[in-house]
Amino acid sequence: MYLSPGARLAIYAEGEFGKGRSKTAEGVIRYAKNPVAAVIDSTCAGKSIKQAVGIDCPAPIVSSLSQALAYKPDAFLLGTAWSGGKLPEAWRSDIKDAIRQGMDIVNGLHDMLCDDEEIAQLAAKHNCQLLDVRRAPNHLPVGEGLARNVEAFTVLTVGSDCSVGKMTTSLELIAEAERRGKKAAFVATGQTGIMIAGGKGIAIDRVIGDFMAGATEQMVLEAAPGNDFVFVEGQGSLAHPSFSGVTLALMHGSCAKAMILCHKAIRKCINALPDFPQPDLKMMVEVSETMAQLVAPSKVVAVAVNTVGMDDETAHNAVAQAAQRTGLPACDPVRFGAKPLFDAIAAYQETLSKTPVG
Amino acid sequence: MYLSPGARLAIYAEGEFGKGRSKTAEGVIRYAKNPVAAVIDSTCAGKSIKQAVGIDCPAPIVSSLSQALAYKPDAFLLGTAWSGGKLPEAWRSDIKDAIRQGMDIVNGLHDMLCDDEEIAQLAAKHNCQLLDVRRAPNHLPVGEGLARNVEAFTVLTVGSDCSVGKMTTSLELIAEAERRGKKAAFVATGQTGIMIAGGKGIAIDRVIGDFMAGATEQMVLEAAPGNDFVFVEGQGSLAHPSFSGVTLALMHGSCAKAMILCHKAIRKCINALPDFPQPDLKMMVEVSETMAQLVAPSKVVAVAVNTVGMDDETAHNAVAQAAQRTGLPACDPVRFGAKPLFDAIAAYQETLSKTPVG
């Protein structure tokens, strides 16, 4: 059981909103069906959400939970995530206050609130749900490469790094598919994607190593029937020292027929690891195709360039540079629309359908 | 706490000994310090261990736990492992009988005996240890690519498939290093390796995705000081549809300076996945080096060819074929000795030491 789609969210991003670590908050505001009651961050209270993170949303930013109560939230959603996913001690008292107000808690951290005795007891007393969206199911299969046989056209977002817009690109492509009258499913593989998908999905980075590909495969096999497209949210990067294993498991579990390479143009080094420079995009295209091919052939058909933090001219240049370096169509699907990316997918699908098998 | 080194093992491999799924039993018999009291498998009772699996070991194969008791075992070790690692219901009564006899239980499956209420209660009553060696520690770090800076020369075994001899190759290389007067550490990353290492190590395939590289890195950083070599036991294969993510995390977490490619010559397809043919060895050398390079440069310096199930002539041919295909030294370290593999490592280490940095 997740929240009802009408449940109003108080999004908690204390000290972090719009500062590069509130991607969960931003993703939920941009894409989730649940209405936003308020964002809580005392360091940017009074600003509009548009000013803080560039997303059109009428909800206010307030400085505390007690101020947020005026906007009648039903649920308290932890909107900040970081590498390692630990629960900061400073959040505890706000979480407990939210529970005392009868709010359900939506948590995407590795630390599970249901396993926290104090919080679990308080939630039981106040009859609140603790929704640990990153908790993986207990019984997952081992992957068998079965997703390569689905009829739907499967597309995986891969990246030059983590936090570059893989989920966002997948969701923008689904919207574009639907504009074209196609049926498209979203396979959520991370905490924010699961919140947006109404609780559906599995956080692959939380799954035990042996079952990561199997969990991905299971989701693709479930999502494919009746859909023209399945968009699988990618995670991490093959070049990321911390998370590359998760990325490869998603690749081999999904057996995606096409990939979109996602890249954040402003970044110079791997996120949070200043000793590791950003990988070259052309090389990422090559290794992505090489690694996919070990289980099922796939092609990077376009580059999604995240131009956050750039003015329009710089953004255009960054997109042009990515296109030139890779020889592929490139676009920022948020700033300029996902049409060129979807066109590239459709064109490749067309090519494949004309290629004799075997 | 693991077993004391003198604890005598009853190795349980009912129905499976020497039939391709008893690699835990065989690894423990070949390499663990603990003396073997008996192997239990009613389907080959009466044979010698040499006849059943080709390992010199004087312990008998008996048909039941009650027969094994004559050989005074202190611990009952589950010697069969398979994909998915579930506890077969048929084993329960034997495990419970072993506990009633006061034996500690050594378990390498994904299913944890400590979490099994019935077995845990019985073990408490009889004051027996339940050693779930695959259980991962609770607090693991996220990888940061730090292992690339250790002074010891780090060597990772990679493979064309799972169950091809990566642990065995690492252990044979350690023995060879010690024969040459070098100090070498073993980083155990799977259940059998941990049993051999006296309970030390982390089963990376059991670790949550986000922490696999970090767990590997932590073990390498701990093992390196004071050693000339660190041999990291590899898992799975970059080409394995089920487990490739674990393999890549080990690669990027260990930042090994050299790799040995392990291959089982008799195999035609990926283990347990008949629709996936064995990958080409030359290609595996290339993708291994390409993928390692994304975090830290590394080179495949030799091929360890597992020739189990072949006569000597066929084995020689298989080794020659692997050498020819890859252009690298090749050897079966069990059948013919690890010397050529170690020579290749030493030669590459020498080359690196003469290469100016930067």
XYZ file of C-alpha atoms in Angstrom:
716
model
C 0.000 0.000 0.000
C 1.309 3.375 -1.047
C -0.344 6.788 -0.594
C -3.662 7.444 -2.303
C -3.099 9.581 -5.424
C -4.900 12.490 -3.743
C -2.705 12.516 -0.633
C -1.145 15.965 -0.231
C 2.619 16.029 0.273
C 4.740 18.062 2.641
C 8.133 17.659 1.006
C 10.982 17.820 3.486
C 14.248 19.150 2.069
C 15.616 21.083 5.046
C 18.818 22.896 4.113
C 19.055 21.203 0.731
C 16.300 22.364 -1.629
C 17.777 23.263 -4.998
C 21.328 22.778 -3.776
C 22.056 19.659 -5.804
C 20.971 17.019 -3.315
C 17.193 17.404 -3.481
C 16.632 15.359 -6.609
C 13.947 13.303 -4.903
C 11.998 16.451 -3.970
C 12.399 17.881 -7.474
C 11.425 14.659 -9.232
C 8.322 14.253 -7.094
C 7.264 17.883 -7.618
C 7.749 17.616 -11.362
C 6.200 14.213 -12.033
C 4.234 12.668 -9.140
C 0.436 12.642 -9.263
C 0.185 13.610 -5.590
C -0.469 17.333 -5.046
C 2.272 19.218 -3.222
C 1.024 21.026 -0.095
C 4.355 22.679 0.727
C 8.118 22.272 0.592
C 9.950 22.593 3.918
C 13.390 24.231 3.862
C 14.149 27.104 6.216
C 17.100 28.186 4.046
C 14.886 29.153 1.108
C 11.495 29.739 2.725
C 9.511 32.490 1.029
C 11.009 31.864 -2.419
C 8.765 30.230 -4.995
C 9.516 26.682 -6.131
C 10.103 28.157 -9.588
C 12.787 30.455 -8.166
C 14.425 27.700 -6.164
C 14.474 24.828 -8.653
C 12.902 26.097 -11.874
C 9.743 24.001 -11.718
C 6.279 25.549 -12.099
C 4.418 24.577 -8.936
C 2.169 26.850 -6.903
C 2.945 25.314 -3.496
C 4.901 27.489 -1.057
C 8.307 26.868 0.494
C 7.978 27.187 4.264
C 10.519 27.139 7.042
C 9.126 24.431 9.299
C 6.743 21.526 9.616
C 4.445 23.602 11.819
C 4.151 26.217 9.071
C 3.460 23.503 6.517
C 0.452 22.305 8.528
C -1.526 25.340 7.326
C -1.484 23.733 3.847
C -3.115 20.498 5.107
C -0.543 17.869 4.156
C -1.439 14.183 4.489
C 2.062 12.818 4.084
C 5.608 13.852 4.920
C 8.024 12.933 2.131
C 11.768 12.925 2.735
C 13.003 14.779 -0.331
C 16.761 14.631 0.045
C 18.887 11.628 -0.829
C 22.589 11.076 -0.917
C 25.227 8.520 -1.475
C 24.893 5.881 1.222
C 21.356 6.914 2.123
C 21.665 7.258 5.901
C 19.018 8.990 8.028
C 20.492 12.188 9.467
C 19.890 12.487 13.211
C 18.650 16.054 12.710
C 15.638 14.763 10.763
C 14.356 12.526 13.549
C 12.498 15.140 15.539
C 10.760 16.496 12.440
C 9.767 12.985 11.372
C 8.389 12.293 14.844
C 6.449 15.569 14.836
C 4.970 14.701 11.440
C 3.839 11.335 12.802
C 2.272 13.031 15.823
C 0.305 15.151 13.335
C -1.040 11.928 11.815
C 0.978 12.131 8.605
C 2.190 9.104 6.664
C 5.959 9.164 6.052
C 7.473 8.477 2.626
C 11.138 7.512 2.928
C 13.573 6.720 0.113
C 16.748 6.309 2.176
C 18.675 3.066 2.652
C 17.876 3.376 6.383
C 14.403 1.922 6.871
C 11.991 3.695 9.201
C 10.064 0.463 9.808
C 13.245 -0.960 11.370
C 13.683 2.062 13.653
C 12.016 0.990 16.875
C 11.225 4.447 18.212
C 9.739 5.709 14.963
C 7.891 2.455 14.266
C 6.242 2.502 17.696
C 5.202 6.128 17.317
C 3.757 5.463 13.854
C 1.766 2.505 15.180
C 0.391 4.646 18.015
C -0.734 7.385 15.622
C -1.918 4.936 12.972
C 0.473 6.322 10.328
C 2.019 4.399 7.448
C 5.810 4.263 7.172
C 6.467 3.859 3.457
C 10.073 2.724 2.995
C 10.033 2.765 -0.792
C 13.590 1.508 -1.110
C 12.862 -1.753 0.695
C 13.276 -4.587 -1.798
C 10.859 -7.519 -1.930
C 12.052 -10.642 -0.115
C 11.716 -13.163 -2.892
C 13.430 -12.067 -6.057
C 14.550 -14.315 -8.899
C 18.013 -14.701 -10.385
C 18.137 -13.151 -13.870
C 18.008 -15.440 -16.880
C 18.226 -13.018 -19.778
C 14.509 -13.485 -20.463
C 13.708 -9.812 -21.041
C 15.376 -9.984 -24.449
C 12.286 -11.820 -25.688
C 9.578 -9.274 -24.836
C 7.606 -7.784 -27.704
C 7.430 -4.236 -26.388
C 10.314 -2.005 -27.443
C 12.461 -1.622 -24.349
C 14.560 1.495 -23.757
C 17.060 1.942 -20.927
C 18.586 5.246 -19.852
C 22.306 4.957 -19.145
C 24.576 7.724 -17.951
C 27.997 9.262 -17.770
C 27.411 9.586 -14.012
C 24.722 9.290 -11.330
C 22.199 12.112 -10.795
C 22.302 13.314 -14.386
C 18.638 12.902 -15.401
C 18.073 9.251 -16.310
C 14.706 9.045 -14.559
C 13.662 12.420 -15.920
C 14.594 11.416 -19.454
C 12.620 8.160 -19.154
C 9.553 10.055 -17.916
C 9.801 12.735 -20.613
C 10.039 9.989 -23.234
C 6.905 8.331 -21.841
C 5.037 11.629 -22.094
C 6.248 12.000 -25.679
C 5.211 8.414 -26.514
C 1.749 9.110 -25.126
C 1.495 12.313 -27.161
C 2.074 10.081 -30.186
C -0.697 7.706 -29.150
C 1.626 4.948 -28.007
C 1.251 2.886 -24.856
C 4.358 3.218 -22.710
C 5.195 1.714 -19.329
C 7.651 3.085 -16.787
C 9.882 0.665 -14.880
C 10.941 2.520 -11.737
C 14.271 1.332 -10.356
C 15.070 4.012 -7.763
C 13.426 5.664 -4.788
C 12.204 8.789 -6.586
C 10.890 6.839 -9.563
C 8.959 4.587 -7.200
C 7.381 7.598 -5.455
C 6.371 8.973 -8.841
C 5.009 5.597 -9.941
C 2.730 5.475 -6.916
C 4.814 3.006 -4.963
C 5.411 0.598 -7.847
C 8.937 -0.510 -8.711
C 12.056 -1.868 -7.053
C 15.079 0.171 -5.975
C 17.748 -1.940 -7.669
C 20.567 -0.261 -5.752
C 18.968 -1.713 -2.593
C 18.709 -5.249 -3.959
C 21.239 -7.933 -2.998
C 23.874 -8.339 -5.741
C 22.818 -11.781 -6.980
C 19.235 -10.651 -7.570
C 19.658 -7.211 -9.187
C 19.396 -8.436 -12.775
C 16.567 -10.787 -11.838
C 14.566 -8.020 -10.171
C 14.978 -5.857 -13.268
C 14.029 -8.720 -15.554
C 10.914 -9.454 -13.486
C 9.760 -5.831 -13.730
C 10.297 -5.708 -17.506
C 8.453 -9.008 -18.026
C 5.531 -7.638 -15.999
C 5.484 -4.242 -17.684
C 5.800 -5.336 -21.302
C 2.482 -7.057 -22.141
C 0.022 -4.639 -23.717
C 2.553 -1.839 -24.068
C 4.321 -0.554 -27.170
C 7.276 0.736 -25.167
C 8.855 0.002 -21.819
C 11.114 2.717 -20.454
C 13.474 1.396 -17.810
C 14.916 3.980 -15.448
C 18.684 3.564 -15.354
C 20.931 4.029 -12.320
C 24.513 5.140 -11.842
C 27.030 4.731 -14.646
C 29.301 2.019 -15.988
C 32.099 4.493 -15.229
C 31.071 5.225 -11.630
C 33.538 3.710 -9.112
C 30.793 3.240 -6.511
C 27.735 2.115 -8.456
C 28.808 0.586 -11.771
C 27.666 -2.879 -10.704
C 24.096 -1.667 -10.308
C 24.237 -0.100 -13.770
C 25.432 -3.279 -15.454
C 22.827 -5.421 -13.680
C 20.104 -3.080 -14.995
C 21.548 -3.353 -18.481
C 21.712 -7.145 -18.484
C 18.452 -7.583 -16.585
C 16.451 -5.283 -18.860
C 17.980 -6.430 -22.188
C 16.853 -3.062 -23.533
C 16.776 -2.857 -27.320
C 17.867 0.785 -27.289
C 19.611 3.072 -24.835
C 19.646 6.820 -24.289
C 22.913 8.145 -22.865
C 22.247 10.802 -20.226
C 24.832 13.408 -19.324
C 24.977 16.498 -17.131
C 26.859 19.094 -19.126
C 28.021 21.284 -16.265
C 29.791 18.485 -14.437
C 33.581 18.195 -14.553
C 34.117 15.133 -12.359
C 32.148 12.120 -11.198
C 29.534 13.179 -8.646
C 31.138 13.426 -5.180
C 34.442 11.934 -6.410
C 36.636 14.857 -7.484
C 39.575 12.576 -8.375
C 37.577 10.970 -11.179
C 36.994 13.139 -14.260
C 33.780 12.837 -16.293
C 34.137 10.081 -18.886
C 34.180 10.908 -22.569
C 30.729 10.584 -24.169
C 31.894 8.781 -27.288
C 33.638 6.225 -25.132
C 30.506 5.805 -22.983
C 28.480 5.060 -26.111
C 30.997 2.401 -27.096
C 31.286 0.687 -23.712
C 27.521 0.746 -23.229
C 26.968 -1.048 -26.521
C 29.848 -3.459 -25.920
C 28.602 -4.411 -22.477
C 24.952 -4.755 -23.512
C 25.978 -6.981 -26.416
C 27.393 -9.573 -24.009
C 23.793 -10.500 -23.165
C 21.594 -8.866 -25.810
C 22.454 -6.431 -28.601
C 21.517 -2.808 -28.006
C 22.352 0.580 -29.427
C 22.731 4.023 -27.913
C 20.427 6.018 -30.193
C 20.634 9.519 -28.705
C 22.132 11.641 -25.941
C 19.996 13.417 -23.327
C 21.993 16.422 -22.176
C 21.010 17.870 -18.807
C 21.795 21.586 -19.095
C 20.698 22.641 -15.610
C 22.654 25.657 -14.419
C 23.386 26.980 -17.928
C 21.906 29.885 -19.857
C 20.119 29.072 -23.125
C 23.091 29.765 -25.371
C 25.514 27.700 -23.292
C 22.887 24.968 -23.155
C 22.526 24.934 -26.940
C 26.287 24.711 -27.287
C 26.489 21.854 -24.803
C 23.845 19.924 -26.719
C 25.614 20.591 -30.021
C 28.905 19.445 -28.532
C 27.403 16.159 -27.314
C 25.864 15.553 -30.740
C 29.128 16.279 -32.469
C 31.227 14.128 -30.147
C 28.967 11.089 -30.424
C 27.522 11.519 -33.917
C 24.082 10.996 -32.371
C 20.980 13.164 -32.005
C 21.179 15.102 -28.725
C 18.732 17.197 -26.761
C 17.846 18.405 -23.268
C 14.415 16.805 -22.882
C 13.391 19.144 -20.048
C 14.553 22.418 -21.555
C 13.951 21.715 -25.241
C 11.539 18.747 -25.258
C 12.027 15.021 -25.786
C 10.945 14.956 -29.437
C 14.421 14.464 -31.009
C 15.182 11.673 -28.541
C 11.941 9.884 -29.290
C 12.476 10.347 -33.029
C 15.824 8.584 -32.669
C 14.194 5.685 -30.838
C 11.445 5.399 -33.452
C 13.949 5.521 -36.301
C 16.041 2.757 -34.738
C 12.935 0.679 -34.089
C 12.049 1.071 -37.760
C 15.559 -0.038 -38.810
C 15.394 -3.105 -36.585
C 11.996 -4.102 -37.920
C 13.461 -4.133 -41.430
C 16.531 -6.156 -40.454
C 16.110 -9.863 -41.080
C 16.657 -11.844 -37.879
C 19.463 -14.407 -37.687
C 33.378 -16.058 15.671
C 34.038 -18.832 13.172
C 35.026 -22.434 13.872
C 38.327 -23.110 15.594
C 40.918 -24.275 13.023
C 40.913 -27.738 14.590
C 37.144 -28.253 14.328
C 36.445 -31.419 12.346
C 34.000 -31.074 9.475
C 31.164 -33.306 8.368
C 30.623 -31.999 4.843
C 27.050 -32.392 3.696
C 26.637 -32.816 -0.072
C 23.710 -35.242 -0.216
C 22.983 -36.266 -3.817
C 25.439 -33.729 -5.243
C 29.056 -34.643 -4.434
C 31.155 -34.422 -7.585
C 28.148 -33.757 -9.784
C 28.973 -30.148 -10.596
C 27.148 -28.422 -7.758
C 29.395 -29.299 -4.822
C 31.994 -26.605 -5.388
C 31.745 -25.478 -1.770
C 32.475 -29.011 -0.526
C 35.360 -29.430 -2.965
C 36.890 -26.032 -2.202
C 36.755 -26.635 1.531
C 38.267 -30.130 1.202
C 41.061 -28.832 -0.995
C 41.982 -25.641 0.843
C 40.437 -25.189 4.298
C 42.608 -25.685 7.402
C 39.849 -27.578 9.178
C 40.259 -31.384 9.029
C 37.535 -33.253 7.179
C 35.860 -35.970 9.298
C 33.603 -37.267 6.525
C 31.622 -36.306 3.449
C 27.917 -37.199 3.510
C 26.339 -38.255 0.207
C 24.380 -41.507 0.008
C 24.732 -41.535 -3.789
C 28.510 -42.033 -3.661
C 29.079 -43.499 -0.210
C 31.944 -45.979 -0.145
C 33.904 -44.280 -2.937
C 37.022 -42.369 -1.923
C 37.065 -38.580 -2.196
C 39.819 -39.023 -4.786
C 37.505 -41.192 -6.892
C 34.566 -38.823 -6.534
C 36.205 -35.427 -7.081
C 39.894 -36.074 -7.700
C 41.186 -34.550 -4.464
C 43.592 -36.436 -2.187
C 41.846 -36.587 1.182
C 41.702 -39.624 3.452
C 38.228 -38.915 4.910
C 35.462 -41.341 3.935
C 32.253 -40.649 2.052
C 29.354 -41.965 4.128
C 25.669 -42.286 3.413
C 24.169 -40.465 6.405
C 24.798 -38.145 9.294
C 24.514 -41.009 11.751
C 27.309 -42.854 9.930
C 29.421 -39.698 9.950
C 29.216 -39.514 13.745
C 31.725 -42.384 13.986
C 34.345 -39.946 12.642
C 33.727 -37.430 15.458
C 32.763 -34.290 13.542
C 32.447 -30.969 15.405
C 30.682 -29.057 12.656
C 28.211 -29.738 9.872
C 29.104 -27.791 6.728
C 26.562 -27.398 3.914
C 28.699 -28.190 0.899
C 26.320 -27.611 -1.988
C 25.453 -24.212 -3.418
C 23.464 -23.163 -6.391
C 22.119 -20.178 -8.174
C 19.692 -18.400 -5.870
C 21.021 -20.095 -2.744
C 17.773 -21.351 -1.213
C 17.692 -23.937 1.584
C 16.135 -27.153 0.253
C 13.405 -28.474 2.549
C 14.988 -31.942 2.380
C 18.061 -30.653 4.245
C 16.125 -29.421 7.283
C 15.866 -32.714 9.123
C 19.573 -33.460 8.670
C 20.499 -29.971 9.869
C 18.268 -30.399 12.915
C 19.796 -33.809 13.659
C 23.291 -32.320 13.420
C 22.288 -29.624 15.904
C 20.867 -32.273 18.258
C 24.315 -33.918 18.104
C 25.838 -30.642 19.285
C 27.443 -29.725 15.983
C 27.955 -26.153 14.785
C 26.431 -25.506 11.356
C 28.348 -23.746 8.581
C 25.985 -22.363 5.939
C 26.874 -20.540 2.727
C 23.386 -20.215 1.245
C 21.493 -16.955 0.735
C 18.875 -18.317 3.175
C 20.151 -17.559 6.679
C 19.788 -20.211 9.369
C 19.872 -17.555 12.103
C 16.649 -16.138 10.601
C 14.958 -19.539 10.604
C 13.040 -19.590 13.873
C 12.827 -23.351 14.277
C 16.514 -23.936 13.560
C 17.651 -20.921 15.590
C 15.700 -22.091 18.660
C 17.065 -25.601 18.375
C 20.642 -24.280 18.022
C 20.209 -22.099 21.109
C 18.900 -25.074 23.090
C 21.875 -27.245 22.122
C 24.361 -24.399 22.420
C 25.469 -24.682 18.765
C 26.746 -21.891 16.549
C 24.904 -21.142 13.299
C 27.565 -19.691 11.027
C 25.834 -17.969 8.116
C 28.999 -17.037 6.244
C 27.146 -15.247 3.464
C 25.593 -12.704 5.818
C 27.026 -9.291 4.978
C 28.025 -6.802 7.676
C 25.428 -4.120 8.413
C 27.547 -1.050 7.935
C 29.403 -1.023 4.661
C 30.821 2.012 2.906
C 30.103 3.283 -0.598
C 33.136 2.728 -2.832
C 35.376 5.654 -3.644
C 37.992 4.124 -5.903
C 40.519 4.211 -3.051
C 41.954 0.737 -3.636
C 43.845 2.023 -6.659
C 46.287 3.655 -4.250
C 47.424 0.627 -2.245
C 51.080 -0.335 -2.436
C 50.576 -4.090 -2.552
C 50.210 -5.532 -6.043
C 46.527 -6.403 -6.385
C 45.352 -9.227 -8.625
C 41.713 -10.037 -9.396
C 40.463 -13.245 -10.973
C 37.819 -12.619 -13.622
C 35.996 -15.229 -15.639
C 34.196 -16.268 -18.769
C 31.454 -17.641 -16.500
C 30.645 -18.431 -12.862
C 31.996 -21.623 -11.239
C 35.081 -21.832 -13.423
C 37.843 -21.695 -10.799
C 38.385 -18.064 -9.827
C 38.736 -18.816 -6.113
C 40.910 -21.842 -6.805
C 43.185 -19.822 -9.090
C 43.554 -17.080 -6.465
C 44.458 -19.649 -3.798
C 46.944 -21.478 -6.046
C 48.585 -18.127 -6.827
C 48.894 -17.364 -3.127
C 50.584 -20.725 -2.564
C 52.948 -19.973 -5.452
C 53.687 -16.477 -4.067
C 54.529 -18.009 -0.700
C 56.812 -20.572 -2.332
C 58.678 -17.570 -3.754
C 59.002 -15.967 -0.334
C 56.383 -13.282 -0.971
C 53.700 -12.173 1.450
C 50.278 -12.611 -0.117
C 46.811 -11.943 1.268
C 43.581 -13.556 0.157
C 40.438 -11.411 -0.100
C 37.529 -13.849 0.107
C 34.407 -12.591 -1.656
C 32.196 -15.693 -1.711
C 30.873 -18.289 0.696
C 33.467 -20.986 -0.006
C 36.352 -18.539 0.096
C 35.139 -17.281 3.462
C 34.974 -20.832 4.863
C 38.527 -21.424 3.645
C 39.697 -18.112 5.104
C 38.412 -19.109 8.540
C 35.313 -16.943 8.417
C 37.043 -13.818 7.111
C 35.677 -12.021 4.055
C 32.410 -10.711 2.655
C 30.180 -12.509 0.156
C 29.818 -9.665 -2.333
C 26.939 -11.343 -4.144
C 24.992 -11.023 -0.882
C 25.765 -7.312 -0.431
C 23.208 -4.645 -1.352
C 23.988 -3.158 -4.785
C 25.082 0.298 -3.628
C 27.688 -1.154 -1.261
C 29.282 -3.952 -3.308
C 32.221 -1.889 -4.563
C 32.648 -0.287 -1.141
C 32.745 -3.665 0.624
C 35.392 -4.869 -1.829
C 37.397 -1.681 -1.434
C 37.285 -1.972 2.353
C 38.634 -5.528 2.248
C 41.472 -4.581 -0.116
C 42.436 -1.578 2.005
C 42.544 -3.813 5.086
C 44.448 -6.634 3.383
C 47.121 -4.594 1.616
C 49.366 -3.212 4.375
C 52.358 -5.463 4.995
C 51.668 -7.699 2.013
C 53.442 -7.859 -1.336
C 50.372 -9.186 -3.108
C 46.644 -9.125 -2.560
C 44.670 -11.763 -4.443
C 41.015 -10.837 -4.736
C 38.644 -13.717 -5.416
C 36.451 -12.783 -8.372
C 32.791 -13.702 -8.837
C 30.596 -14.356 -11.854
C 31.489 -12.881 -15.227
C 30.979 -9.621 -17.080
C 29.188 -11.782 -19.651
C 26.874 -13.558 -17.204
C 23.234 -12.416 -17.586
C 22.507 -13.042 -13.903
C 25.607 -11.901 -12.042
C 27.559 -9.417 -14.190
C 26.805 -6.538 -11.813
C 28.587 -8.322 -8.978
C 31.599 -8.909 -11.232
C 31.886 -5.259 -12.234
C 31.538 -4.047 -8.645
C 34.426 -6.326 -7.654
C 36.481 -4.966 -10.516
C 35.865 -1.307 -9.661
C 36.004 -1.856 -5.908
C 39.303 -3.752 -5.993
C 41.066 -1.576 -8.612
C 43.267 -4.601 -9.234
C 46.460 -3.839 -11.100
C 46.365 -7.152 -12.934
C 43.719 -9.719 -13.757
C 43.783 -13.446 -14.483
C 41.018 -14.610 -16.817
C 39.571 -17.930 -15.648
C 37.789 -20.273 -17.997
C 36.339 -23.783 -17.825
C 37.343 -25.465 -21.062
C 34.654 -28.141 -21.166
C 31.778 -25.686 -21.005
C 29.782 -24.823 -24.118
C 27.234 -22.394 -22.667
C 26.920 -20.104 -19.676
C 26.381 -22.145 -16.501
C 22.677 -23.057 -16.155
C 21.691 -20.847 -19.118
C 21.819 -23.056 -22.230
C 20.622 -20.218 -24.509
C 23.798 -18.235 -23.847
C 26.977 -19.584 -25.458
C 30.357 -19.221 -23.754
C 31.912 -15.868 -24.610
C 35.050 -15.680 -26.712
C 38.201 -15.463 -24.558
C 39.890 -12.758 -26.615
C 36.770 -10.628 -26.305
C 36.649 -11.245 -22.545
C 40.235 -9.999 -22.241
C 39.298 -6.844 -24.114
C 36.091 -6.043 -22.220
C 37.753 -6.772 -18.887
C 40.528 -4.284 -19.607
C 38.103 -1.720 -21.058
C 35.806 -1.882 -18.057
C 38.603 -1.813 -15.475
C 40.120 1.206 -17.199
C 36.994 3.274 -16.485
C 38.121 3.418 -12.850
C 41.745 2.217 -12.776
C 43.933 0.743 -15.518
C 44.464 -2.998 -15.393
C 45.669 -5.748 -17.657
C 44.712 -9.378 -18.110
C 48.127 -11.026 -17.872
C 47.273 -14.718 -18.199
C 44.480 -17.257 -18.613
C 43.725 -19.940 -16.010
C 42.120 -22.812 -17.850
C 40.085 -25.238 -15.755
C 40.417 -28.583 -17.508
C 38.294 -30.651 -15.151
C 36.666 -33.561 -16.949
C 39.356 -33.797 -19.654
C 42.178 -36.301 -20.147
C 45.726 -34.926 -20.084
C 46.061 -34.561 -23.837
C 42.737 -32.786 -24.265
C 43.652 -30.601 -21.314
C 46.983 -29.652 -22.888
C 45.187 -28.791 -26.105
C 42.610 -26.671 -24.296
C 45.366 -24.720 -22.575
C 47.239 -24.230 -25.851
C 44.054 -23.058 -27.537
C 43.387 -20.445 -24.827
C 46.974 -19.202 -25.108
C 46.739 -18.984 -28.864
C 43.373 -17.227 -28.893
C 44.404 -14.582 -26.359
C 48.139 -14.292 -27.017
C 48.654 -14.700 -23.270
C 50.349 -17.318 -21.086
C 47.798 -19.979 -20.101
C 47.794 -22.852 -17.641
C 45.556 -25.025 -15.502
C 46.886 -24.107 -12.049
C 45.432 -27.224 -10.401
C 46.510 -29.797 -12.967
C 49.789 -28.259 -14.122
C 50.689 -25.758 -11.366
C 50.322 -21.987 -11.055
C 53.918 -21.130 -11.968
C 53.265 -19.766 -15.482
C 50.411 -17.620 -14.172
C 52.534 -16.189 -11.408
C 55.408 -15.584 -13.830
C 53.033 -13.505 -15.963
C 51.997 -11.441 -12.947
C 55.618 -10.891 -11.904
C 56.611 -9.908 -15.433
C 53.801 -7.367 -15.660
C 54.642 -5.986 -12.230
C 58.222 -5.548 -13.438
C 57.037 -3.722 -16.567
C 54.845 -1.377 -14.528
C 57.664 -0.587 -12.119
C 59.774 0.572 -15.084
C 57.004 2.704 -16.603
C 57.253 6.356 -15.624
C 54.006 7.502 -13.959
C 51.932 10.305 -15.522
